Amino acid sequence: MDVISSILFVAGYEGLIFGLVAIGVYITFRVLGFPDLGVDATFPLGGATAAVFIVNGANPFLATLFAFMAGLLAGIITGLLNTKLRISALLSGILMMVGLYSVNLRIMGGANIPLIRSITSFDIFAAFTGLTGMPLSITLAGLTALIIFVALNWFLRTEVGLALRASGDNEKMLRGLGVDTDKNILIGCSLSNGLVALAGALVAQNQGFCDVGMGIGIIVMALAAIIIGEGLFGNPKGITTILLACFVGTFAYRLFITLALRLGLPPGDLKLITSVLVVVALGIPYLRKRLRREWIPPASRM
Amino acid sequence: MNTAAGQNILTLKDIRKVFFAGTVDEVTALNGIDLEVADQDFVTVIGSNGAGKSTLLNIVAGVFPPERGGKVVIKGDDVTRLEEYKHATHVARVWQEPEVGTSRNLTIEENMSLAILRGQPRTIKKAINKKRRDLFREALSQIGLGLEDRLTAQVGTLSGGQRQALSLVMATISKPTILLLDEHIATLDPRTAQTVMDLTEMIVSRDKMSTLMVTHNMEMALKYGKRLVMMHKGRIILDIGENRKKNLKITDLIAAFETAAGEEFTDDNVLLSC
């Protein structure tokens, strides 16, 4: 019983925190149709920004806010590469990912910053609520997730948010209706990277250190979570269901991973398993069609 | 909408457009177009493939600018060099494919609320409220397809004809200065095409909308609109006003084409497609 509840706790906490990453990736990949791989570097960017501010004695909540803003800024740059310099979306993200690696090292002044001896958001929240351990992590992660959920659920129903949602589907129509689609890309990329950096900041504080490599493969993890979420909710279209699907998908994915680790899987194999999971999820519909000898359109490169 | 009927709403001056300039593929799509459209006029633009009809609409809609020297003036505003999304204040468009005019993943009311803000700044107020919903219901009930009862249905679940009718309502609900119809019934089956064309006529005459309709179908060009413009190889070769157009027949049009273009009429597509 203890084992089960501890597994559920871990997956619950990670589902909430990494759910933010999944929502961020959902915004670029699905809403904007802009496959932004830069999030692999904005995740540690958030961690690094928060860690440096915290180590230097800033209020940890303020430090987390700055991390969020650093992510917003990084996203704007990715968007600008695409809209102002016409660099393809995929390459814009990759350029940011590579470039930010050096930026992250500069911010941290090394590859790693320990936060064990510093007062983090979790410590303050613990003193305030009296919670410790997993319940503490889950409560703070849940509170953050709830705020983001409510905020996005509102924003994506506003006039600006609605124009954003039509973006990946039909930019031609949007321009025809007087929407500046370049601005849409900037808003979307910025928001997406901001959320990812926020998650990075919280993860670093919770685990007690920030590492420059902590974001590697996070994009694939988020995609896996999105695909699982979409599968569980049957390709949701409504905005509330989509947001929920991101959290639930991440929870299911982390549950699967936690179980695999408990069963003795070496942690080093996790990334391969995640990749294979995404390949299988994306590939199966096509393989099925091929088995039924259905016609399949030529492969696209986007 | 405060200009008097007959006043110019759209002026095109010396519009040229060259694609792939300086390469072996260089093609002059528009070669010196001068056109004035009066307020509340309904102009049909006809021409065979490659005549430059779609390029002309793209210039008016601001998809790309004309070559230097050309000028596009809409209701007194020089919009020649403005970006496409800024043209939307004046220009509304219904495309050939129903998929282009609507957003598949949004609901009918969400699509409509994108459309009523044409040319206005978008704010962080709720996109859909009771007042707007009533407005959408009212606008949709007039096209008689029952869409007013399906406001929360995903647009992707509608048929091509329903989506095109919705595009038409979305294009006209915010009363643009000029409506562009780009072969907007060409991909629909004949019966649906007729329905959408009837709706078009109803809306255009109800709202006294200044309209530019491109078609490659002579019968349609003759049947609808007050004025007929024929294009050929990037030029306007015929411009027939309301009085002459009334009694015009397809044979007259072909004869006029042959005289004006100085060549025999050979495009079966224009003759046979209905």
mmCIF file with all atom_site columns, C-alpha atoms in Angstrom, chain B residues 33-153:
data_model
loop_
_atom_site.group_PDB
_atom_site.id
_atom_site.type_symbol
_atom_site.label_atom_id
_atom_site.label_alt_id
_atom_site.label_comp_id
_atom_site.label_asym_id
_atom_site.label_entity_id
_atom_site.label_seq_id
_atom_site.pdbx_PDB_ins_code
_atom_site.Cartn_x
_atom_site.Cartn_y
_atom_site.Cartn_z
_atom_site.occupancy
_atom_site.B_iso_or_equiv
_atom_site.pdbx_formal_charge
_atom_site.auth_seq_id
_atom_site.auth_comp_id
_atom_site.auth_asym_id
_atom_site.auth_atom_id
_atom_site.pdbx_PDB_model_num
ATOM 1   C CA . ILE B 1 33  ? -4.660  46.976 -65.180 1.00 0.00 ? 33  ILE B CA 1
ATOM 2   C CA . ASP B 1 34  ? -6.764  50.103 -64.648 1.00 0.00 ? 34  ASP B CA 1
ATOM 3   C CA . LEU B 1 35  ? -10.089 49.470 -62.992 1.00 0.00 ? 35  LEU B CA 1
ATOM 4   C CA . GLU B 1 36  ? -12.582 51.518 -61.051 1.00 0.00 ? 36  GLU B CA 1
ATOM 5   C CA . VAL B 1 37  ? -15.395 49.952 -59.101 1.00 0.00 ? 37  VAL B CA 1
ATOM 6   C CA . ALA B 1 38  ? -18.319 52.100 -58.017 1.00 0.00 ? 38  ALA B CA 1
ATOM 7   C CA . ASP B 1 39  ? -19.942 51.766 -54.618 1.00 0.00 ? 39  ASP B CA 1
ATOM 8   C CA . GLN B 1 40  ? -22.654 49.098 -54.571 1.00 0.00 ? 40  GLN B CA 1
ATOM 9   C CA . ASP B 1 41  ? -21.530 47.760 -57.933 1.00 0.00 ? 41  ASP B CA 1
ATOM 10  C CA . PHE B 1 42  ? -21.407 44.012 -58.538 1.00 0.00 ? 42  PHE B CA 1
ATOM 11  C CA . VAL B 1 43  ? -18.673 43.228 -61.042 1.00 0.00 ? 43  VAL B CA 1
ATOM 12  C CA . THR B 1 44  ? -18.057 39.774 -62.462 1.00 0.00 ? 44  THR B CA 1
ATOM 13  C CA . VAL B 1 45  ? -14.542 39.139 -63.699 1.00 0.00 ? 45  VAL B CA 1
ATOM 14  C CA . ILE B 1 46  ? -14.160 36.432 -66.313 1.00 0.00 ? 46  ILE B CA 1
ATOM 15  C CA . GLY B 1 47  ? -11.146 34.998 -68.071 1.00 0.00 ? 47  GLY B CA 1
ATOM 16  C CA . SER B 1 48  ? -9.511  31.682 -68.873 1.00 0.00 ? 48  SER B CA 1
ATOM 17  C CA . ASN B 1 49  ? -6.712  30.056 -66.908 1.00 0.00 ? 49  ASN B CA 1
ATOM 18  C CA . GLY B 1 50  ? -3.716  32.344 -66.602 1.00 0.00 ? 50  GLY B CA 1
ATOM 19  C CA . ALA B 1 51  ? -5.686  35.485 -67.450 1.00 0.00 ? 51  ALA B CA 1
ATOM 20  C CA . GLY B 1 52  ? -4.688  37.038 -64.137 1.00 0.00 ? 52  GLY B CA 1
ATOM 21  C CA . LYS B 1 53  ? -8.051  36.990 -62.334 1.00 0.00 ? 53  LYS B CA 1
ATOM 22  C CA . SER B 1 54  ? -6.770  35.488 -59.103 1.00 0.00 ? 54  SER B CA 1
ATOM 23  C CA . THR B 1 55  ? -3.638  37.640 -59.154 1.00 0.00 ? 55  THR B CA 1
ATOM 24  C CA . LEU B 1 56  ? -5.893  40.678 -59.427 1.00 0.00 ? 56  LEU B CA 1
ATOM 25  C CA . LEU B 1 57  ? -7.914  39.610 -56.375 1.00 0.00 ? 57  LEU B CA 1
ATOM 26  C CA . ASN B 1 58  ? -4.693  38.881 -54.477 1.00 0.00 ? 58  ASN B CA 1
ATOM 27  C CA . ILE B 1 59  ? -3.498  42.433 -55.182 1.00 0.00 ? 59  ILE B CA 1
ATOM 28  C CA . VAL B 1 60  ? -6.768  43.932 -53.941 1.00 0.00 ? 60  VAL B CA 1
ATOM 29  C CA . ALA B 1 61  ? -6.609  41.706 -50.841 1.00 0.00 ? 61  ALA B CA 1
ATOM 30  C CA . GLY B 1 62  ? -2.977  42.634 -50.263 1.00 0.00 ? 62  GLY B CA 1
ATOM 31  C CA . VAL B 1 63  ? -1.559  39.111 -50.436 1.00 0.00 ? 63  VAL B CA 1
ATOM 32  C CA . PHE B 1 64  ? 1.301   40.712 -52.374 1.00 0.00 ? 64  PHE B CA 1
ATOM 33  C CA . PRO B 1 65  ? 1.841   44.248 -53.674 1.00 0.00 ? 65  PRO B CA 1
ATOM 34  C CA . PRO B 1 66  ? 1.835   45.218 -57.359 1.00 0.00 ? 66  PRO B CA 1
ATOM 35  C CA . GLU B 1 67  ? 5.061   46.237 -59.138 1.00 0.00 ? 67  GLU B CA 1
ATOM 36  C CA . ARG B 1 68  ? 6.238   49.781 -58.380 1.00 0.00 ? 68  ARG B CA 1
ATOM 37  C CA . GLY B 1 69  ? 4.181   52.415 -60.121 1.00 0.00 ? 69  GLY B CA 1
ATOM 38  C CA . GLY B 1 70  ? 0.885   50.649 -59.495 1.00 0.00 ? 70  GLY B CA 1
ATOM 39  C CA . LYS B 1 71  ? -1.639  51.964 -57.032 1.00 0.00 ? 71  LYS B CA 1
ATOM 40  C CA . VAL B 1 72  ? -4.510  50.410 -55.076 1.00 0.00 ? 72  VAL B CA 1
ATOM 41  C CA . VAL B 1 73  ? -6.937  52.839 -53.467 1.00 0.00 ? 73  VAL B CA 1
ATOM 42  C CA . ILE B 1 74  ? -9.898  51.594 -51.446 1.00 0.00 ? 74  ILE B CA 1
ATOM 43  C CA . LYS B 1 75  ? -12.439 54.147 -50.263 1.00 0.00 ? 75  LYS B CA 1
ATOM 44  C CA . GLY B 1 76  ? -9.866  56.913 -50.429 1.00 0.00 ? 76  GLY B CA 1
ATOM 45  C CA . ASP B 1 77  ? -7.147  54.969 -48.554 1.00 0.00 ? 77  ASP B CA 1
ATOM 46  C CA . ASP B 1 78  ? -3.997  54.137 -50.469 1.00 0.00 ? 78  ASP B CA 1
ATOM 47  C CA . VAL B 1 79  ? -3.449  50.516 -49.428 1.00 0.00 ? 79  VAL B CA 1
ATOM 48  C CA . THR B 1 80  ? -0.911  49.596 -52.123 1.00 0.00 ? 80  THR B CA 1
ATOM 49  C CA . ARG B 1 81  ? 1.935   48.742 -49.769 1.00 0.00 ? 81  ARG B CA 1
ATOM 50  C CA . LEU B 1 82  ? -0.037  47.729 -46.671 1.00 0.00 ? 82  LEU B CA 1
ATOM 51  C CA . GLU B 1 83  ? 0.272   44.218 -45.285 1.00 0.00 ? 83  GLU B CA 1
ATOM 52  C CA . GLU B 1 84  ? -2.451  41.724 -46.046 1.00 0.00 ? 84  GLU B CA 1
ATOM 53  C CA . TYR B 1 85  ? -3.992  41.760 -42.584 1.00 0.00 ? 85  TYR B CA 1
ATOM 54  C CA . LYS B 1 86  ? -4.394  45.527 -42.756 1.00 0.00 ? 86  LYS B CA 1
ATOM 55  C CA . HIS B 1 87  ? -6.357  45.232 -45.996 1.00 0.00 ? 87  HIS B CA 1
ATOM 56  C CA . ALA B 1 88  ? -8.949  43.282 -44.065 1.00 0.00 ? 88  ALA B CA 1
ATOM 57  C CA . THR B 1 89  ? -10.405 46.516 -42.688 1.00 0.00 ? 89  THR B CA 1
ATOM 58  C CA . HIS B 1 90  ? -11.823 47.139 -46.153 1.00 0.00 ? 90  HIS B CA 1
ATOM 59  C CA . VAL B 1 91  ? -11.630 43.859 -47.988 1.00 0.00 ? 91  VAL B CA 1
ATOM 60  C CA . ALA B 1 92  ? -13.420 40.596 -47.233 1.00 0.00 ? 92  ALA B CA 1
ATOM 61  C CA . ARG B 1 93  ? -12.871 37.489 -49.261 1.00 0.00 ? 93  ARG B CA 1
ATOM 62  C CA . VAL B 1 94  ? -14.452 34.132 -49.917 1.00 0.00 ? 94  VAL B CA 1
ATOM 63  C CA . TRP B 1 95  ? -11.945 31.666 -51.320 1.00 0.00 ? 95  TRP B CA 1
ATOM 64  C CA . GLN B 1 96  ? -12.442 28.838 -53.752 1.00 0.00 ? 96  GLN B CA 1
ATOM 65  C CA . GLU B 1 97  ? -11.893 26.139 -51.138 1.00 0.00 ? 97  GLU B CA 1
ATOM 66  C CA . PRO B 1 98  ? -14.318 26.100 -48.181 1.00 0.00 ? 98  PRO B CA 1
ATOM 67  C CA . GLU B 1 99  ? -11.419 25.007 -45.938 1.00 0.00 ? 99  GLU B CA 1
ATOM 68  C CA . VAL B 1 100 ? -9.662  28.339 -46.388 1.00 0.00 ? 100 VAL B CA 1
ATOM 69  C CA . GLY B 1 101 ? -12.517 30.548 -45.257 1.00 0.00 ? 101 GLY B CA 1
ATOM 70  C CA . THR B 1 102 ? -13.189 28.807 -41.951 1.00 0.00 ? 102 THR B CA 1
ATOM 71  C CA . SER B 1 103 ? -11.229 27.241 -39.115 1.00 0.00 ? 103 SER B CA 1
ATOM 72  C CA . ARG B 1 104 ? -11.888 23.528 -38.820 1.00 0.00 ? 104 ARG B CA 1
ATOM 73  C CA . ASN B 1 105 ? -10.979 23.071 -35.161 1.00 0.00 ? 105 ASN B CA 1
ATOM 74  C CA . LEU B 1 106 ? -13.125 25.912 -33.847 1.00 0.00 ? 106 LEU B CA 1
ATOM 75  C CA . THR B 1 107 ? -16.862 25.932 -33.409 1.00 0.00 ? 107 THR B CA 1
ATOM 76  C CA . ILE B 1 108 ? -19.276 27.903 -35.602 1.00 0.00 ? 108 ILE B CA 1
ATOM 77  C CA . GLU B 1 109 ? -19.657 30.639 -32.989 1.00 0.00 ? 109 GLU B CA 1
ATOM 78  C CA . GLU B 1 110 ? -15.896 30.849 -32.479 1.00 0.00 ? 110 GLU B CA 1
ATOM 79  C CA . ASN B 1 111 ? -15.394 31.271 -36.215 1.00 0.00 ? 111 ASN B CA 1
ATOM 80  C CA . MET B 1 112 ? -18.089 33.921 -36.311 1.00 0.00 ? 112 MET B CA 1
ATOM 81  C CA . SER B 1 113 ? -16.569 35.840 -33.424 1.00 0.00 ? 113 SER B CA 1
ATOM 82  C CA . LEU B 1 114 ? -13.231 35.914 -35.264 1.00 0.00 ? 114 LEU B CA 1
ATOM 83  C CA . ALA B 1 115 ? -15.096 37.379 -38.216 1.00 0.00 ? 115 ALA B CA 1
ATOM 84  C CA . ILE B 1 116 ? -17.055 40.161 -36.498 1.00 0.00 ? 116 ILE B CA 1
ATOM 85  C CA . LEU B 1 117 ? -13.783 41.728 -35.337 1.00 0.00 ? 117 LEU B CA 1
ATOM 86  C CA . ARG B 1 118 ? -12.567 42.270 -38.894 1.00 0.00 ? 118 ARG B CA 1
ATOM 87  C CA . GLY B 1 119 ? -10.230 45.240 -38.944 1.00 0.00 ? 119 GLY B CA 1
ATOM 88  C CA . GLN B 1 120 ? -10.701 45.961 -35.243 1.00 0.00 ? 120 GLN B CA 1
ATOM 89  C CA . PRO B 1 121 ? -8.101  45.510 -32.526 1.00 0.00 ? 121 PRO B CA 1
ATOM 90  C CA . ARG B 1 122 ? -8.559  42.245 -30.648 1.00 0.00 ? 122 ARG B CA 1
ATOM 91  C CA . THR B 1 123 ? -8.719  42.581 -26.883 1.00 0.00 ? 123 THR B CA 1
ATOM 92  C CA . ILE B 1 124 ? -8.584  40.247 -23.917 1.00 0.00 ? 124 ILE B CA 1
ATOM 93  C CA . LYS B 1 125 ? -12.312 40.414 -23.433 1.00 0.00 ? 125 LYS B CA 1
ATOM 94  C CA . LYS B 1 126 ? -14.332 37.241 -23.773 1.00 0.00 ? 126 LYS B CA 1
ATOM 95  C CA . ALA B 1 127 ? -14.681 36.434 -27.470 1.00 0.00 ? 127 ALA B CA 1
ATOM 96  C CA . ILE B 1 128 ? -18.224 35.135 -27.166 1.00 0.00 ? 128 ILE B CA 1
ATOM 97  C CA . ASN B 1 129 ? -21.014 36.681 -25.139 1.00 0.00 ? 129 ASN B CA 1
ATOM 98  C CA . LYS B 1 130 ? -24.772 36.642 -25.147 1.00 0.00 ? 130 LYS B CA 1
ATOM 99  C CA . LYS B 1 131 ? -25.094 39.702 -27.370 1.00 0.00 ? 131 LYS B CA 1
ATOM 100 C CA . ARG B 1 132 ? -22.729 38.303 -29.985 1.00 0.00 ? 132 ARG B CA 1
ATOM 101 C CA . ARG B 1 133 ? -24.357 34.894 -29.875 1.00 0.00 ? 133 ARG B CA 1
ATOM 102 C CA . ASP B 1 134 ? -27.726 36.503 -30.648 1.00 0.00 ? 134 ASP B CA 1
ATOM 103 C CA . LEU B 1 135 ? -26.121 38.382 -33.529 1.00 0.00 ? 135 LEU B CA 1
ATOM 104 C CA . PHE B 1 136 ? -24.626 35.164 -34.945 1.00 0.00 ? 136 PHE B CA 1
ATOM 105 C CA . ARG B 1 137 ? -27.942 33.356 -34.611 1.00 0.00 ? 137 ARG B CA 1
ATOM 106 C CA . GLU B 1 138 ? -29.712 36.162 -36.430 1.00 0.00 ? 138 GLU B CA 1
ATOM 107 C CA . ALA B 1 139 ? -27.147 36.289 -39.259 1.00 0.00 ? 139 ALA B CA 1
ATOM 108 C CA . LEU B 1 140 ? -27.082 32.506 -39.695 1.00 0.00 ? 140 LEU B CA 1
ATOM 109 C CA . SER B 1 141 ? -30.860 32.102 -39.587 1.00 0.00 ? 141 SER B CA 1
ATOM 110 C CA . GLN B 1 142 ? -31.099 34.226 -42.724 1.00 0.00 ? 142 GLN B CA 1
ATOM 111 C CA . ILE B 1 143 ? -29.212 31.707 -44.835 1.00 0.00 ? 143 ILE B CA 1
ATOM 112 C CA . GLY B 1 144 ? -31.691 28.979 -43.963 1.00 0.00 ? 144 GLY B CA 1
ATOM 113 C CA . LEU B 1 145 ? -29.310 26.074 -43.446 1.00 0.00 ? 145 LEU B CA 1
ATOM 114 C CA . GLY B 1 146 ? -30.117 25.541 -39.783 1.00 0.00 ? 146 GLY B CA 1
ATOM 115 C CA . LEU B 1 147 ? -26.602 26.525 -38.710 1.00 0.00 ? 147 LEU B CA 1
ATOM 116 C CA . GLU B 1 148 ? -28.073 28.913 -36.131 1.00 0.00 ? 148 GLU B CA 1
ATOM 117 C CA . ASP B 1 149 ? -29.037 25.881 -34.035 1.00 0.00 ? 149 ASP B CA 1
ATOM 118 C CA . ARG B 1 150 ? -25.548 24.396 -34.231 1.00 0.00 ? 150 ARG B CA 1
ATOM 119 C CA . LEU B 1 151 ? -23.464 27.302 -32.920 1.00 0.00 ? 151 LEU B CA 1
ATOM 120 C CA . THR B 1 152 ? -21.255 25.052 -30.795 1.00 0.00 ? 152 THR B CA 1
ATOM 121 C CA . ALA B 1 153 ? -20.650 22.460 -33.526 1.00 0.00 ? 153 ALA B CA 1
#
